[in-house]
Amino acid sequence: MSPARQLKTLQKTDFDRLLLWLDPNPEHAGELYEKIRWRLIAILASRGCCVPEELADETIDRVARRVADIEATYAGDKSLYFLGVMNNVHHEYLKRPRLSELAPPPEDSIVKEQTYLCLDKCIEKLTPHAREVIEQYYAAERRAKINLRKRIATALGISNSTLRLRALRIRAKLQVCIERCLEGSQTGR
Amino acid sequence: MITNLHQPKFSDAAIRQFLLGQLRRNDRIAFERALFCDSSLEQRTRLEEIALADDYATRRLRDKDLNAFRQTFRFTAARRNQIEVSMALNECFAPLADAHRAQKSPMFKHPVWRWAVATMILIMLFATVWLVMKEPQIVKVPRRFLHSNAPVTPTPEVAHHAEHATEPGAHREELPPAPSHEAALDVVVLDSTVSAENAPTVTLATLRDKYHLQLMLDGTSSATFLAELLTSRGDLIYSQELTTAAGENRVSFDVSRDRLVGGDYQVRLTRKPDGNVKTYYLRVR
């Protein structure tokens, strides 16, 4: 059975137990779950894994199945338990015969178009100051961009690194907004 | 299970190396553990992930990083979407010209090519300077062309001719200075189809005492004409009766320099037998 199939068979009771084990507050547990999943994917991707999302889900699946056995005795940072299991999952993955190296899927023109629409919507939702920072931050190319960013930082009375951090934080919010917008448009399709 | 972790401080460069899979094994293991324990490191890694997508979208990644990026970064849906958003942001807010230029001339992306082109330009510049210093007569070439005999053409133009040129259009190495005022005339070809706005311009030269106006004709039959030099307002300055021989498609009308000052002029050419009138325009500066 492929890891994806195993993931699909994860029982809801196991998943609920996992969330409860992470945090009694369902909202906090959900946030923690998302953070752990993101970390697993980031680590697997940095190790050159072509299917990081699949292995991250397989890791979560395994942990969820074991929670019933360990929850009474486990001590320490729970998220680190995922790291240990992920190492095993990745190790097994490396031992599997490779059919061929997967290439990233080709660009989807509909998604691309939708991304543009969502970007417009999400930029509209930013505060005027945030919008200005983003517009100016992305307003030039290469060398010109570096010079422009210096000028923006000077105008705002902040250092280049602070400007970068501000712009990236706004950009991260934009990203979340766009992802939600895209999810909405995909369910609406 | 490890519960008491050492949490090293990781620079932005180290975070980027982690994302590109470039950290050495020990550093990677330390980073992975820190990522699970240090939420600020996680936040910084998320932001660096976006910065990396931005750099990829704007083609600012070096070759080594670009290869690593292709091998490790693009295999998650979220990151592919980040790249998509980065590209959209750049297309929305950055001028397209630069990106298109980079696409059209990929060789200039590589610093080696830039240096090669710059060196080639410098070599050409030095070679030109050296050649001019060694062969100073080269710089006279444009003047030769200015003084050479221009063939008479039916289009309106100002041509400088030697009166006794043996063959029209023949190239001569160097014109000797004009021996007398009579020897040098300015030939101006005028066409009646050219409007006053597009009239040829003649610059008054101190050494010329005559201007030789060639008035283009429709036919080539022999005829007698009355040529009148008028100001732009129509005041008569000078007139002369002219005759053409059969086979000539133009008639010559000589005007002495002292009749001309800077301004717009017209030449009215009346064909005697039938009274047909043509007007030619001329500017003098």
XYZ file of C-alpha atoms in Angstrom:
474
model
C 0.000 0.000 0.000
C 1.410 3.391 -0.955
C 1.998 6.021 1.760
C -0.747 8.137 0.279
C -3.225 5.261 0.621
C -2.116 4.642 4.208
C -2.701 8.300 4.956
C -6.210 8.100 3.621
C -6.961 5.204 5.947
C -5.993 7.194 9.034
C -8.896 6.911 11.392
C -10.566 10.066 12.595
C -10.265 8.832 16.176
C -6.480 8.537 15.769
C -6.282 12.026 14.341
C -8.442 13.488 17.114
C -6.268 11.741 19.695
C -3.186 13.203 18.075
C -4.593 16.719 18.278
C -5.640 16.213 21.866
C -2.180 14.927 22.717
C -0.597 17.982 21.141
C -2.794 20.427 23.046
C -6.090 20.137 24.883
C -7.212 23.355 23.188
C -8.365 22.275 19.686
C -7.432 25.631 18.155
C -3.908 25.566 19.582
C -3.601 21.911 18.632
C -4.534 22.758 15.043
C -1.939 25.513 14.898
C 0.697 23.233 16.381
C -0.202 20.506 13.908
C 0.245 22.933 10.979
C 3.583 24.130 12.333
C 4.869 20.577 12.772
C 3.758 19.636 9.281
C 5.478 22.699 7.814
C 8.724 21.887 9.671
C 8.656 18.277 8.492
C 8.134 19.362 4.898
C 10.906 21.982 5.119
C 13.366 19.435 6.498
C 12.465 16.737 4.003
C 12.705 19.207 1.124
C 16.104 20.406 2.307
C 17.246 16.784 2.300
C 16.373 16.648 -1.394
C 13.234 14.562 -1.010
C 10.999 14.840 -4.078
C 7.814 14.053 -2.155
C 8.220 15.974 1.102
C 4.494 16.501 1.639
C 3.784 12.812 1.202
C 6.477 11.770 3.690
C 5.409 14.444 6.168
C 1.860 13.113 6.073
C 3.123 9.565 6.440
C 5.111 10.683 9.509
C 2.047 12.311 11.066
C 0.028 9.227 10.272
C 2.520 6.979 12.103
C 2.680 9.280 15.109
C -1.106 9.408 15.259
C -1.257 5.619 15.360
C 1.250 5.473 18.197
C -0.202 8.205 20.374
C -2.416 5.714 22.184
C 0.692 3.787 23.267
C 2.960 6.679 24.235
C 0.728 9.414 25.547
C 0.824 8.132 29.115
C 4.575 7.854 29.354
C 6.023 10.376 26.898
C 7.900 13.289 28.455
C 9.435 16.325 26.758
C 8.766 18.332 23.622
C 6.113 16.426 21.717
C 6.987 17.978 18.413
C 10.445 16.405 18.623
C 8.827 12.999 18.561
C 7.739 13.770 15.012
C 11.339 14.511 14.067
C 12.445 11.076 15.240
C 9.652 9.320 13.365
C 10.332 11.417 10.288
C 13.968 10.288 10.284
C 12.763 6.681 10.164
C 10.241 7.401 7.423
C 12.856 9.210 5.373
C 15.364 6.423 5.915
C 12.843 3.905 4.603
C 12.056 6.157 1.678
C 15.734 6.269 0.716
C 15.830 2.474 0.697
C 12.859 2.205 -1.633
C 13.654 1.545 -5.275
C 13.483 4.758 -7.248
C 11.460 4.473 -10.400
C 12.519 7.850 -11.690
C 13.245 11.275 -10.346
C 10.071 13.232 -10.097
C 9.976 16.597 -11.740
C 7.841 19.386 -10.338
C 4.453 19.450 -12.047
C 4.123 21.847 -14.977
C 2.632 25.274 -14.524
C -1.110 25.389 -14.490
C -2.253 28.421 -16.451
C -5.627 28.492 -14.688
C -3.937 28.494 -11.285
C -1.587 31.184 -12.511
C -4.451 33.359 -13.615
C -6.241 32.693 -10.352
C -3.086 33.657 -8.432
C -3.088 37.035 -10.154
C -6.723 37.612 -9.310
C -6.140 36.591 -5.698
C -3.070 38.826 -5.509
C -5.169 41.807 -6.558
C -7.804 40.982 -3.969
C -5.271 40.432 -1.185
C -3.340 43.609 -1.946
C -6.605 45.510 -1.639
C -6.992 44.077 1.849
C -3.620 45.402 3.025
C -3.386 48.634 4.971
C -2.319 51.614 2.831
C 1.115 51.649 4.482
C 1.649 47.910 3.981
C 0.536 48.211 0.374
C 2.969 51.052 -0.199
C 5.839 49.080 1.334
C 5.066 46.047 -0.842
C 4.630 48.109 -4.005
C 7.894 49.959 -3.505
C 9.757 46.855 -2.382
C 8.920 45.043 -5.593
C 9.096 48.109 -7.815
C 12.483 47.692 -9.478
C 14.778 45.125 -10.951
C 18.110 43.802 -9.806
C 20.651 46.551 -9.124
C 18.005 49.219 -9.320
C 16.020 47.269 -6.750
C 18.913 47.306 -4.273
C 19.328 51.056 -4.672
C 15.605 51.642 -4.461
C 15.337 49.601 -1.283
C 18.113 51.659 0.275
C 16.186 54.799 -0.589
C 12.935 53.412 0.831
C 14.710 52.361 4.028
C 16.243 55.825 4.357
C 12.885 57.485 3.741
C 11.246 55.328 6.409
C 14.161 55.896 8.801
C 14.930 52.190 9.135
C 17.791 49.925 8.159
C 17.799 47.801 5.025
C 17.423 44.609 7.015
C 14.434 46.012 8.921
C 12.806 47.045 5.658
C 13.419 43.571 4.253
C 11.912 41.982 7.346
C 8.855 44.252 7.209
C 8.321 43.639 3.524
C 8.730 39.868 3.937
C 6.268 39.801 6.831
C 3.701 41.635 4.745
C 4.535 39.311 1.881
C 3.983 36.304 4.204
C 0.547 37.667 5.114
C -0.169 38.143 1.420
C 0.874 34.542 0.829
C -1.540 33.236 3.458
C -4.323 35.409 2.045
C -3.617 34.211 -1.508
C -3.518 30.553 -0.448
C -6.894 30.929 1.228
C -8.241 32.753 -1.796
C -6.962 29.983 -4.083
C -8.489 27.290 -1.875
C -11.773 29.172 -2.031
C -11.648 29.473 -5.791
C -10.765 25.772 -6.195
C -13.701 24.640 -4.082
C -15.876 27.029 -6.051
C -14.784 25.523 -9.383
C 14.238 11.385 23.220
C 16.316 14.538 23.244
C 14.745 17.093 25.499
C 17.532 19.463 26.365
C 18.726 20.861 23.087
C 21.456 23.278 22.401
C 19.883 25.958 20.224
C 22.518 27.641 18.111
C 21.943 30.974 16.476
C 21.656 30.610 12.747
C 22.362 33.442 10.350
C 20.120 34.281 7.384
C 22.799 32.771 5.170
C 22.662 29.517 7.161
C 18.868 29.457 6.867
C 19.186 29.902 3.142
C 21.763 27.115 2.993
C 19.356 24.873 4.893
C 16.535 25.631 2.453
C 18.814 24.901 -0.484
C 20.137 21.696 1.102
C 23.639 23.132 1.288
C 24.311 22.744 5.030
C 26.932 20.250 6.092
C 25.566 17.149 7.834
C 26.298 18.205 11.420
C 24.993 21.728 10.864
C 21.909 20.329 9.183
C 21.130 18.031 12.106
C 21.575 20.924 14.534
C 19.398 23.137 12.375
C 16.642 20.537 12.089
C 16.471 20.148 15.858
C 16.515 23.895 16.372
C 13.720 24.299 13.890
C 11.509 22.120 16.081
C 12.385 23.946 19.290
C 12.891 27.557 18.286
C 9.760 29.219 16.959
C 11.683 32.384 16.024
C 13.950 30.271 13.828
C 10.875 28.800 12.220
C 9.533 32.306 11.537
C 12.834 33.395 10.038
C 12.979 30.262 7.916
C 9.489 30.933 6.590
C 10.477 34.481 5.646
C 13.730 33.308 4.052
C 11.720 30.806 2.059
C 9.716 33.689 0.614
C 12.875 35.729 -0.008
C 14.325 32.774 -1.883
C 11.210 32.513 -4.041
C 11.509 36.258 -4.728
C 15.140 35.906 -5.732
C 14.286 33.039 -8.030
C 11.441 34.994 -9.609
C 13.702 37.976 -10.264
C 16.603 35.785 -11.495
C 18.894 36.932 -8.744
C 20.093 33.473 -7.721
C 23.665 32.561 -8.521
C 24.210 29.463 -10.644
C 25.127 27.260 -7.692
C 22.085 28.367 -5.700
C 19.882 28.094 -8.755
C 20.808 24.454 -9.251
C 20.222 23.711 -5.584
C 16.938 25.582 -5.745
C 15.762 23.433 -8.638
C 16.812 20.246 -6.861
C 15.353 20.933 -3.443
C 13.004 23.862 -3.322
C 10.243 23.396 -5.811
C 8.859 20.036 -4.663
C 6.101 21.346 -2.443
C 2.839 22.858 -3.569
C 3.157 25.714 -1.086
C 6.556 26.705 -2.410
C 5.442 26.495 -6.003
C 2.664 28.849 -5.067
C 5.156 31.157 -3.351
C 7.151 31.308 -6.577
C 3.957 32.017 -8.486
C 3.108 34.882 -6.152
C 6.665 36.252 -6.321
C 6.482 36.267 -10.104
C 3.072 37.915 -10.026
C 4.305 40.589 -7.618
C 7.294 41.315 -9.787
C 5.227 41.481 -12.920
C 2.730 43.761 -11.234
C 5.160 46.193 -9.703
C 8.446 45.926 -11.572
C 9.034 47.275 -15.070
C 8.988 44.437 -17.552
C 11.690 45.790 -19.802
C 14.565 44.563 -17.691
C 13.259 41.047 -17.362
C 12.571 40.846 -21.089
C 16.034 42.144 -21.865
C 17.541 39.485 -19.649
C 15.473 36.835 -21.404
C 16.440 38.013 -24.848
C 20.162 38.262 -24.122
C 20.950 35.451 -21.693
C 24.665 35.713 -22.461
C 24.820 39.021 -20.626
C 23.640 37.326 -17.458
C 27.011 35.696 -17.118
C 29.750 37.972 -15.756
C 32.362 36.402 -18.057
C 30.439 37.561 -21.108
C 30.032 41.028 -19.680
C 33.775 41.271 -19.131
C 34.466 39.924 -22.600
C 32.202 42.498 -24.253
C 33.653 45.331 -22.162
C 37.203 44.256 -23.056
C 36.323 44.056 -26.743
C 34.897 47.585 -26.704
C 38.034 48.874 -24.998
C 40.296 47.154 -27.526
C 38.294 48.654 -30.408
C 38.508 52.081 -28.802
C 42.277 51.877 -28.327
C 42.746 50.526 -31.854
C 40.768 53.458 -33.282
C 42.793 56.000 -31.319
C 46.057 54.314 -32.353
C 44.989 54.243 -36.014
C 44.028 57.908 -36.014
C 47.342 58.856 -34.410
C 49.290 56.739 -36.880
C 47.303 57.728 -39.974
C 46.047 61.273 -39.309
C 44.779 61.656 -42.868
C 41.943 59.298 -42.000
C 40.164 62.098 -40.196
C 40.117 64.100 -43.459
C 37.910 61.586 -45.192
C 34.631 63.254 -44.310
C 35.899 66.570 -45.671
C 36.823 64.938 -48.955
C 33.334 63.691 -49.309
C 31.999 67.151 -48.578
C 34.063 68.637 -51.360
C 33.609 65.925 -53.934
C 31.411 66.456 -56.966
C 27.895 65.393 -56.290
C 25.968 64.158 -59.311
C 23.069 66.326 -60.377
C 19.880 64.563 -59.517
C 16.288 65.523 -60.074
C 15.600 65.529 -56.333
C 15.925 68.845 -54.548
C 19.284 69.100 -52.927
C 22.170 71.414 -52.405
C 25.283 70.194 -54.171
C 28.729 71.736 -54.253
C 30.365 71.439 -57.641
C 33.515 72.589 -59.254
C 32.636 74.434 -62.409
C 35.099 72.577 -64.554
C 34.656 69.132 -63.218
C 35.489 66.734 -66.009
C 32.951 64.043 -65.158
C 29.971 64.447 -62.912
C 30.285 62.226 -59.892
C 33.983 61.570 -60.410
C 35.796 61.253 -57.125
C 38.795 63.517 -56.616
C 41.358 63.061 -53.919
C 41.694 66.639 -52.759
C 40.314 69.846 -54.165
C 42.847 72.635 -54.552
C 41.793 75.993 -53.147
C 39.535 77.959 -55.506
C 41.822 79.925 -57.876
C 39.307 82.706 -58.467
C 35.773 83.653 -57.547
C 34.560 82.720 -60.985
C 35.851 79.195 -60.706
C 33.671 78.173 -57.844
C 29.890 78.187 -57.953
C 27.280 76.627 -55.779
C 24.884 74.464 -57.730
C 21.394 74.191 -56.311
C 18.915 71.880 -57.948
C 15.330 73.082 -57.571
C 12.171 71.173 -58.321
C 8.775 72.807 -58.714
C 7.073 69.874 -56.999
C 8.830 70.679 -53.706
C 6.787 72.851 -51.377
C 8.087 75.976 -49.644
C 8.292 74.089 -46.327
C 10.639 71.509 -47.821
C 12.683 73.937 -49.885
C 16.445 73.304 -50.069
C 18.631 75.573 -47.994
C 21.691 77.367 -49.285
C 24.272 78.699 -46.882
C 25.860 81.889 -48.086
C 29.576 81.407 -48.478
C 31.940 84.370 -48.519
C 34.045 82.976 -51.369
C 31.104 82.457 -53.722
C 29.868 85.264 -55.883
C 27.336 83.323 -57.928
C 24.743 80.701 -57.227
C 23.883 78.404 -60.063
C 20.212 77.408 -59.747
C 19.165 74.464 -61.876
C 15.413 74.515 -62.399
C 13.989 71.102 -63.242
C 11.570 71.010 -66.211
C 8.811 68.601 -67.194
C 9.749 68.256 -70.832
C 12.954 68.255 -72.783
C 11.949 70.345 -75.808
C 13.712 73.594 -76.638
C 11.998 76.668 -75.170
C 12.508 80.183 -73.902
C 11.697 81.066 -70.296
C 11.499 84.097 -68.113
C 13.044 83.336 -64.723
C 12.257 85.725 -61.878
C 13.817 85.688 -58.453
C 11.256 86.875 -55.915
C 11.140 87.264 -52.176
C 8.695 85.064 -50.283
C 6.261 88.008 -50.356
C 6.508 88.165 -54.137
C 8.792 91.227 -54.550
C 10.886 90.941 -57.702
C 14.636 90.956 -57.122
C 16.032 89.883 -60.404
C 14.882 88.401 -63.700
C 16.592 86.818 -66.651
C 15.565 85.317 -69.957
C 16.738 81.742 -70.401
C 16.775 79.331 -73.280
C 17.097 75.602 -73.174
C 18.371 73.393 -75.924
C 16.428 70.316 -77.008
C 17.047 67.311 -74.782
C 17.660 69.284 -71.597
C 15.413 68.611 -68.645
C 16.583 71.648 -66.679
C 17.386 75.267 -67.176
C 20.222 77.134 -65.467
C 19.542 80.385 -63.667
C 22.582 82.181 -62.220
C 22.073 84.559 -59.339
C 24.875 86.724 -58.006
C 25.569 86.492 -54.299
C 24.950 90.179 -53.597
C 21.278 89.723 -54.552
C 20.770 87.239 -51.766
C 20.500 87.738 -48.037
C 19.215 85.283 -45.461
C 15.553 84.507 -46.063
C 13.030 82.603 -48.137
C 12.900 83.048 -51.895
C 10.942 81.798 -54.826
C 11.831 81.526 -58.485
C 8.988 81.976 -60.931
C 9.670 80.370 -64.267
C 7.358 81.390 -67.105
C 7.488 79.476 -70.358
C 7.291 82.090 -73.065
C 5.316 80.396 -75.817
C 2.382 79.246 -73.689
C 2.739 81.281 -70.470
C 2.939 78.143 -68.318
C 4.301 79.126 -64.870
C 6.217 77.021 -62.392
C 7.363 78.137 -58.971
C 10.494 76.924 -57.185
C 11.341 77.626 -53.553
C 14.671 78.253 -51.964
C 15.972 79.159 -48.504
C 19.115 81.151 -47.918
C 20.958 81.151 -44.604
